[in-house]
Coordinates of C-alpha atoms in Angstrom, one line a residue:
M1 CA -5.5 2.8 35.3
K2 CA -6.0 4.8 32.2
K3 CA -2.3 5.5 31.9
M4 CA -1.5 2.0 32.5
K5 CA -4.4 1.1 29.7
N6 CA -2.8 3.5 27.5
L7 CA 0.7 1.7 27.6
I8 CA -1.1 -1.4 26.9
G9 CA -2.6 0.1 24.0
V10 CA 0.6 1.3 22.4
F11 CA 1.9 -2.4 22.5
L12 CA -1.2 -3.4 21.0
L13 CA -1.0 -0.8 18.4
I14 CA 2.4 -2.0 17.4
F15 CA 1.3 -5.6 16.9
V16 CA -1.9 -4.3 15.1
C17 CA -0.2 -1.9 12.9
K18 CA 2.7 -4.3 12.0
G19 CA 0.5 -6.4 10.5
F20 CA -0.2 -9.2 12.9
A21 CA 3.6 -10.3 13.0
Q22 CA 2.9 -13.5 14.6
Q23 CA 2.6 -14.6 10.7
D24 CA 6.1 -15.0 9.4
R25 CA 5.2 -13.7 6.0
V26 CA 3.5 -10.6 7.0
I27 CA 5.4 -7.6 5.5
T28 CA 6.3 -5.0 8.3
T29 CA 7.4 -1.4 7.8
A30 CA 7.9 1.7 9.8
V31 CA 5.5 4.6 10.2
P32 CA 2.3 2.4 9.4
F33 CA 0.1 5.2 9.9
L34 CA 0.7 6.4 6.4
T35 CA -1.3 3.6 5.1
I36 CA -4.4 4.3 7.2
A37 CA -7.2 6.0 5.2
A38 CA -7.4 9.4 6.7
D39 CA -10.9 10.6 5.4
A40 CA -14.4 9.3 5.9
R41 CA -15.2 9.4 2.1
A42 CA -12.2 7.1 1.0
A43 CA -13.0 4.9 4.3
G44 CA -16.5 4.7 3.3
M45 CA -15.6 2.8 -0.1
G46 CA -13.4 0.2 1.3
D47 CA -10.1 2.4 1.8
M48 CA -9.9 3.6 -1.9
G49 CA -9.1 6.8 -3.8
V50 CA -6.5 6.3 -6.3
A51 CA -8.9 6.5 -9.1
T52 CA -12.3 8.1 -7.5
S53 CA -13.3 11.5 -8.4
V54 CA -11.2 14.4 -7.1
D55 CA -11.8 15.9 -3.7
A56 CA -9.8 18.0 -1.1
F57 CA -8.3 14.7 0.4
S58 CA -6.7 13.1 -2.6
Q59 CA -3.4 14.2 -1.6
Q60 CA -3.1 11.0 0.4
W61 CA -4.5 8.7 -2.6
N62 CA -3.6 10.5 -5.9
P63 CA -2.5 14.3 -5.7
A64 CA -2.9 14.1 -9.9
K65 CA -6.6 14.4 -9.2
F66 CA -6.3 17.9 -8.2
A67 CA -5.6 19.1 -11.8
F68 CA -9.4 18.0 -12.5
A69 CA -10.7 20.0 -9.5
E70 CA -14.0 21.9 -10.4
R71 CA -13.4 24.6 -7.6
K72 CA -10.6 27.1 -7.4
M73 CA -9.6 25.6 -3.9
G74 CA -10.5 23.1 -1.2
I75 CA -10.0 22.7 2.6
G76 CA -10.5 19.4 4.2
V77 CA -10.2 18.3 7.9
S78 CA -10.7 14.9 9.3
Y79 CA -10.6 12.9 12.4
T80 CA -10.2 9.3 12.8
P81 CA -10.4 7.4 16.3
Y82 CA -8.1 4.5 16.6
L83 CA -8.5 1.5 18.9
E84 CA -11.3 3.3 20.2
S85 CA -12.8 0.3 22.1
I86 CA -9.6 0.2 24.2
I87 CA -8.3 3.5 24.3
T88 CA -9.8 7.2 23.9
D89 CA -7.1 9.2 23.1
I90 CA -5.2 7.6 19.9
S91 CA -6.3 9.2 16.9
L92 CA -5.3 10.1 13.2
L93 CA -5.9 13.9 12.3
N94 CA -5.7 15.1 8.8
G95 CA -5.8 18.5 7.1
S96 CA -5.5 19.1 3.4
F97 CA -5.5 22.1 1.2
Y98 CA -5.5 22.5 -2.8
N99 CA -5.3 25.9 -4.9
K100 CA -5.8 25.4 -8.8
I101 CA -3.3 27.8 -10.4
N102 CA -5.1 27.7 -13.8
D103 CA -7.4 25.2 -15.6
R104 CA -4.7 22.9 -15.9
S105 CA -2.4 22.8 -13.1
A106 CA -2.8 22.8 -9.0
F107 CA -0.6 22.6 -6.1
A108 CA -1.5 21.2 -2.7
F109 CA -0.4 20.8 0.9
S110 CA -1.4 18.4 3.7
L111 CA -0.9 17.3 7.3
R112 CA -1.3 13.8 8.9
Y113 CA -0.7 13.7 12.6
F114 CA -0.9 10.4 14.6
T115 CA -1.2 10.7 18.3
L116 CA -0.7 7.7 20.5
G117 CA -1.8 9.6 23.6
E118 CA -0.3 10.3 26.9
I119 CA 1.4 7.8 28.8
E120 CA 2.6 7.8 32.3
L121 CA 5.8 5.9 33.0
R122 CA 6.7 4.8 36.4
Q123 CA 10.0 2.8 37.6
F124 CA 8.2 2.0 41.0
A125 CA 5.3 2.6 42.9
N126 CA 5.9 5.9 44.5
D127 CA 7.9 7.2 41.2
P128 CA 5.9 10.6 40.7
G129 CA 6.0 9.2 37.0
T130 CA 7.4 10.8 33.7
L131 CA 4.7 11.9 31.0
A132 CA 5.5 10.8 27.4
K133 CA 3.5 11.7 24.2
P134 CA 4.7 9.6 21.3
N135 CA 3.3 11.0 18.1
E136 CA 4.0 10.7 14.1
L137 CA 3.2 13.1 11.4
A138 CA 3.8 13.5 7.8
L139 CA 3.8 16.8 5.9
D140 CA 3.3 16.7 2.2
G141 CA 3.3 19.2 -0.8
S142 CA 2.5 18.4 -4.5
Y143 CA 2.1 19.7 -7.8
S144 CA -0.1 18.5 -10.5
L145 CA -0.5 19.2 -14.2
K146 CA -2.7 18.0 -16.9
L147 CA -0.6 16.6 -19.9
S148 CA -3.7 16.6 -21.9
D149 CA -7.4 17.1 -21.8
Q150 CA -8.0 13.8 -20.1
F151 CA -4.8 13.0 -18.2
S152 CA -2.7 14.4 -15.4
M153 CA 0.4 13.6 -13.5
A154 CA 1.8 14.9 -10.1
V155 CA 4.9 14.7 -7.9
A156 CA 4.7 15.1 -4.1
G157 CA 7.3 15.4 -1.4
R158 CA 6.7 14.4 2.0
F159 CA 8.5 14.6 5.2
I160 CA 7.8 12.2 7.8
R161 CA 8.9 12.3 11.6
S162 CA 8.1 9.7 14.2
N163 CA 8.7 10.4 17.8
L164 CA 8.0 6.9 19.8
R165 CA 10.4 7.7 22.5
L166 CA 9.4 6.4 25.9
P167 CA 11.8 8.3 28.2
E168 CA 13.3 6.4 31.2
I169 CA 11.7 3.2 30.1
S170 CA 15.2 1.7 29.1
N171 CA 18.8 2.9 28.7
V172 CA 18.9 2.6 24.9
D173 CA 19.7 6.1 23.3
S174 CA 16.7 6.5 21.0
Q175 CA 15.4 9.4 19.2
A176 CA 12.8 10.9 17.2
A177 CA 13.2 9.5 13.7
S178 CA 12.8 11.5 10.5
S179 CA 12.9 10.7 6.6
F180 CA 11.9 12.2 3.3
A181 CA 9.9 10.3 0.6
V182 CA 8.3 11.0 -2.9
D183 CA 5.1 10.2 -4.8
V184 CA 4.5 9.7 -8.5
A185 CA 1.3 9.6 -9.6
G186 CA -1.2 9.7 -12.6
Y187 CA -4.8 10.2 -13.4
Y188 CA -7.1 9.7 -16.6
R189 CA -10.8 10.9 -16.7
S190 CA -12.5 10.3 -20.1
K191 CA -15.0 12.9 -21.5
E192 CA -18.6 12.2 -21.0
V193 CA -20.1 9.6 -23.3
A194 CA -23.5 9.0 -24.2
F195 CA -25.0 5.4 -24.2
S196 CA -28.5 4.2 -24.9
S197 CA -30.1 5.2 -21.8
F198 CA -27.4 6.9 -19.6
N199 CA -24.0 9.0 -20.1
G200 CA -20.9 7.6 -18.4
R201 CA -17.2 8.5 -17.8
W202 CA -14.1 6.3 -17.3
R203 CA -11.8 7.0 -14.5
A204 CA -8.2 5.3 -14.2
G205 CA -5.1 6.3 -11.9
F206 CA -2.2 5.1 -9.9
N207 CA 0.2 6.3 -7.3
L208 CA 3.7 5.5 -6.5
S209 CA 4.1 6.5 -2.9
N210 CA 6.2 6.7 0.0
L211 CA 9.4 6.0 -2.0
G212 CA 12.4 7.2 0.2
G213 CA 15.1 6.2 2.4
K214 CA 15.0 4.0 5.6
I215 CA 14.1 5.3 8.8
Q216 CA 16.3 4.7 11.9
Y217 CA 15.2 5.1 15.5
D218 CA 18.4 4.2 17.3
E219 CA 22.0 5.3 16.5
G220 CA 23.6 2.5 15.0
G221 CA 20.6 0.3 15.3
Q222 CA 18.0 -1.2 12.8
E223 CA 16.9 0.8 9.8
N224 CA 13.3 0.1 8.7
F225 CA 11.6 0.2 5.2
L226 CA 9.0 3.1 4.7
P227 CA 5.7 1.8 3.6
T228 CA 6.5 2.2 -0.1
N229 CA 3.3 1.3 -2.1
L230 CA 2.0 0.8 -5.7
K231 CA -1.7 1.7 -6.1
F232 CA -3.6 1.3 -9.4
G233 CA -7.3 1.2 -10.2
G234 CA -10.3 2.0 -12.4
G235 CA -13.7 3.1 -12.2
F236 CA -16.9 4.2 -14.1
D237 CA -19.7 7.1 -13.5
F238 CA -23.1 5.9 -14.7
I239 CA -24.5 9.5 -15.1
L240 CA -28.3 8.4 -15.0
D241 CA -29.5 12.1 -15.5
E242 CA -28.6 15.6 -14.1
D243 CA -29.4 14.5 -10.5
N244 CA -28.4 10.9 -10.2
V245 CA -24.7 9.4 -10.7
L246 CA -23.6 6.2 -9.6
G247 CA -19.8 5.6 -9.5
I248 CA -18.2 2.0 -9.3
T249 CA -14.5 1.7 -8.8
T250 CA -11.9 -0.9 -8.1
E251 CA -8.5 -0.8 -6.7
F252 CA -5.3 -2.8 -6.2
N253 CA -2.2 -2.2 -3.9
K254 CA 1.1 -3.6 -3.6
L255 CA 3.5 -3.0 -1.0
L256 CA 7.0 -2.5 -2.5
V257 CA 9.0 -3.8 0.4
P258 CA 10.9 -7.1 0.5
T259 CA 9.5 -10.0 2.1
P260 CA 11.0 -11.6 5.2
R261 CA 12.4 -14.8 4.3
D262 CA 14.8 -17.6 5.3
F263 CA 18.0 -16.5 3.6
D264 CA 20.4 -19.2 5.0
G265 CA 18.1 -22.0 4.5
D266 CA 17.7 -23.4 8.1
G267 CA 14.1 -23.5 8.1
D268 CA 13.5 -20.7 10.2
V269 CA 13.6 -16.8 10.1
D270 CA 16.0 -15.9 12.7
S271 CA 18.1 -13.0 13.5
A272 CA 20.9 -13.8 11.2
D273 CA 18.1 -13.7 8.4
N274 CA 17.1 -10.5 9.8
D275 CA 20.7 -8.9 9.7
E276 CA 20.8 -10.0 5.9
Y277 CA 17.4 -8.5 5.5
Q278 CA 18.8 -5.2 6.7
Q279 CA 21.4 -5.0 4.1
I280 CA 18.9 -4.6 1.5
G281 CA 18.5 -1.0 0.4
F282 CA 15.3 0.7 -0.2
L283 CA 15.7 1.0 -4.0
S284 CA 16.8 -2.4 -4.6
G285 CA 14.0 -3.7 -2.3
V286 CA 11.6 -2.0 -4.5
F287 CA 12.6 -4.1 -7.4
E288 CA 13.0 -7.2 -5.2
S289 CA 9.5 -6.9 -4.0
F290 CA 7.9 -8.1 -7.3
G291 CA 9.7 -11.6 -7.0
D292 CA 11.1 -12.6 -3.9
A293 CA 8.1 -14.3 -2.0
P294 CA 9.3 -17.6 -0.9
D295 CA 6.5 -19.6 -2.7
G296 CA 7.1 -17.9 -5.8
M297 CA 4.1 -16.0 -7.9
S298 CA 1.3 -17.5 -6.4
E299 CA 2.6 -15.9 -2.8
E300 CA 3.6 -12.6 -4.8
F301 CA -0.2 -12.3 -5.8
K302 CA -1.3 -12.9 -2.2
E303 CA 0.7 -9.6 -1.5
I304 CA -1.7 -7.7 -3.6
T305 CA -4.8 -6.3 -1.8
W306 CA -7.9 -5.5 -3.6
A307 CA -11.0 -3.1 -3.1
L308 CA -14.4 -2.7 -4.8
G309 CA -16.4 0.6 -4.0
A310 CA -19.5 2.3 -4.9
E311 CA -20.6 5.9 -4.4
Y312 CA -24.3 7.2 -5.4
S313 CA -24.8 10.7 -5.5
Y314 CA -28.1 12.7 -5.6
Q315 CA -27.7 16.4 -6.9
Q316 CA -24.3 16.3 -5.9
S317 CA -25.9 17.2 -2.3
F318 CA -26.4 13.5 -0.5
M319 CA -24.1 10.7 -1.3
V320 CA -24.3 7.1 -0.1
R321 CA -21.1 4.8 -0.1
T322 CA -20.2 1.2 0.4
G323 CA -17.0 -0.8 -0.3
Y324 CA -15.3 -4.2 0.4
F325 CA -11.5 -4.5 1.2
H326 CA -9.7 -7.8 1.0
E327 CA -6.1 -8.9 2.1
S328 CA -4.7 -12.5 2.1
E329 CA -4.9 -14.3 5.4
L330 CA -1.1 -15.1 5.0
K331 CA -0.3 -11.5 4.5
G332 CA -2.3 -10.0 7.3
S333 CA -5.9 -10.9 6.9
R334 CA -7.4 -7.5 6.8
K335 CA -11.1 -8.1 5.5
F336 CA -13.8 -5.7 6.0
F337 CA -17.0 -4.1 4.7
S338 CA -17.5 -0.4 5.0
L339 CA -20.5 2.0 4.8
G340 CA -20.5 5.9 4.3
A341 CA -22.6 8.8 3.8
G342 CA -22.0 12.6 2.7
F343 CA -24.0 15.6 3.0
K344 CA -23.4 18.9 1.2
F345 CA -24.7 22.2 1.9
K346 CA -23.5 25.2 -0.4
A347 CA -19.7 25.2 0.1
A348 CA -19.4 22.9 3.1
Q349 CA -19.8 19.2 3.0
I350 CA -19.6 16.6 5.8
D351 CA -18.7 12.9 5.4
L352 CA -19.1 9.6 7.9
S353 CA -18.1 6.3 7.4
Y354 CA -18.4 3.0 9.6
L355 CA -16.2 -0.3 9.3
F356 CA -17.5 -3.9 9.7
S357 CA -14.5 -6.4 9.9
S358 CA -15.3 -9.8 8.2
S359 CA -11.9 -11.4 9.5
Q360 CA -11.0 -13.5 12.3
V361 CA -8.5 -11.0 13.2
R362 CA -9.8 -7.8 14.7
N363 CA -9.7 -4.7 12.8
P364 CA -8.4 -1.7 15.0
L365 CA -10.9 0.6 13.1
E366 CA -13.8 -2.0 13.7
N367 CA -17.1 -0.3 15.0
T368 CA -15.5 3.1 14.8
L369 CA -17.4 6.4 13.4
R370 CA -15.1 8.4 11.3
F371 CA -15.7 12.2 10.1
S372 CA -14.6 14.5 7.6
L373 CA -15.5 18.1 6.8
T374 CA -14.7 19.7 3.3
F375 CA -15.0 23.3 2.1
N376 CA -15.1 23.9 -1.8
L377 CA -14.2 27.7 -2.4
G378 CA -13.6 30.3 -5.4
E379 CA -14.6 30.2 -8.7
E380 CA -15.7 27.1 -10.7
F381 CA -13.7 25.2 -13.3
I382 CA -15.5 23.3 -16.2
N383 CA -13.7 19.9 -17.0
N384 CA -15.4 18.4 -20.0

């Protein structure tokens, strides 16, 4: 029963990750695991990280932040259970490492591994069965550089491999698919400014991520867009005194993938429309994504998700976080609140987060506890 349960879960995962595809205008992509928040700190603030302060998991959100890291190097590992209420062995594992070359530059690597568990396939009742272990991974490398004392930029490269083959389930000549993508990111952090009763610091960032060619699973078959994203956001740190800091951050995200639509005007999005949709190249699709929604700019704005999060830190040793994420009902209906906490002891820090869905569509990460562990090592850098 467990194996059959896992197989059911795989198909549930496909529908969930593809943005609840019963809605015609939901934009779907390949390798949607790249959009899952892979660390508990970001998850605790409503799945945001493009403009938050630097940490060891900045590779996914904004690698330009590494240039502002305050320690020589950092190591982070995290674990995110997925569809935990249905299946126990689907999860996202993440490992990240950064190293500062000097005060102005840094490089980083990360690995995200998404496992769909172990599935036992049978053609008939007495068949001994074949085990399949579908999985996906992304291996990243980045370089960040301060262009001024307050602004940095970064470039990142990413190798993506998606192995979702289910052997002997069909005669289709499927194979593991792979692709390459790049990120271009920027990060701004102001100097500490004195106000009447507190000090403060502004933060801002952007990240154009997963810009790369389409991915194909079957030889001669359909090509699928990568989840190319434009993230941008800003925030402010209320530095109340030496021990107490409150950071408020907001973030916006636009998926730079064409909107499925009725190309031939027959009132329905059918296979003929899908064939024309497939003719759109990944780069032209990025530019089309800003103005191709059937209902015009009102629908384009509905394709932008937004999040608001807060983090309170006491003596840089205890952190409490909360956040809210919002997506239009027409485009997937992800809406949720999140809570998180962090505990730091010397060089080690552990972070936890928990998600509460506020949408009628159930979130696959609802009621799931997520974990991250970080080590900050080496000499300390002073960033004014």
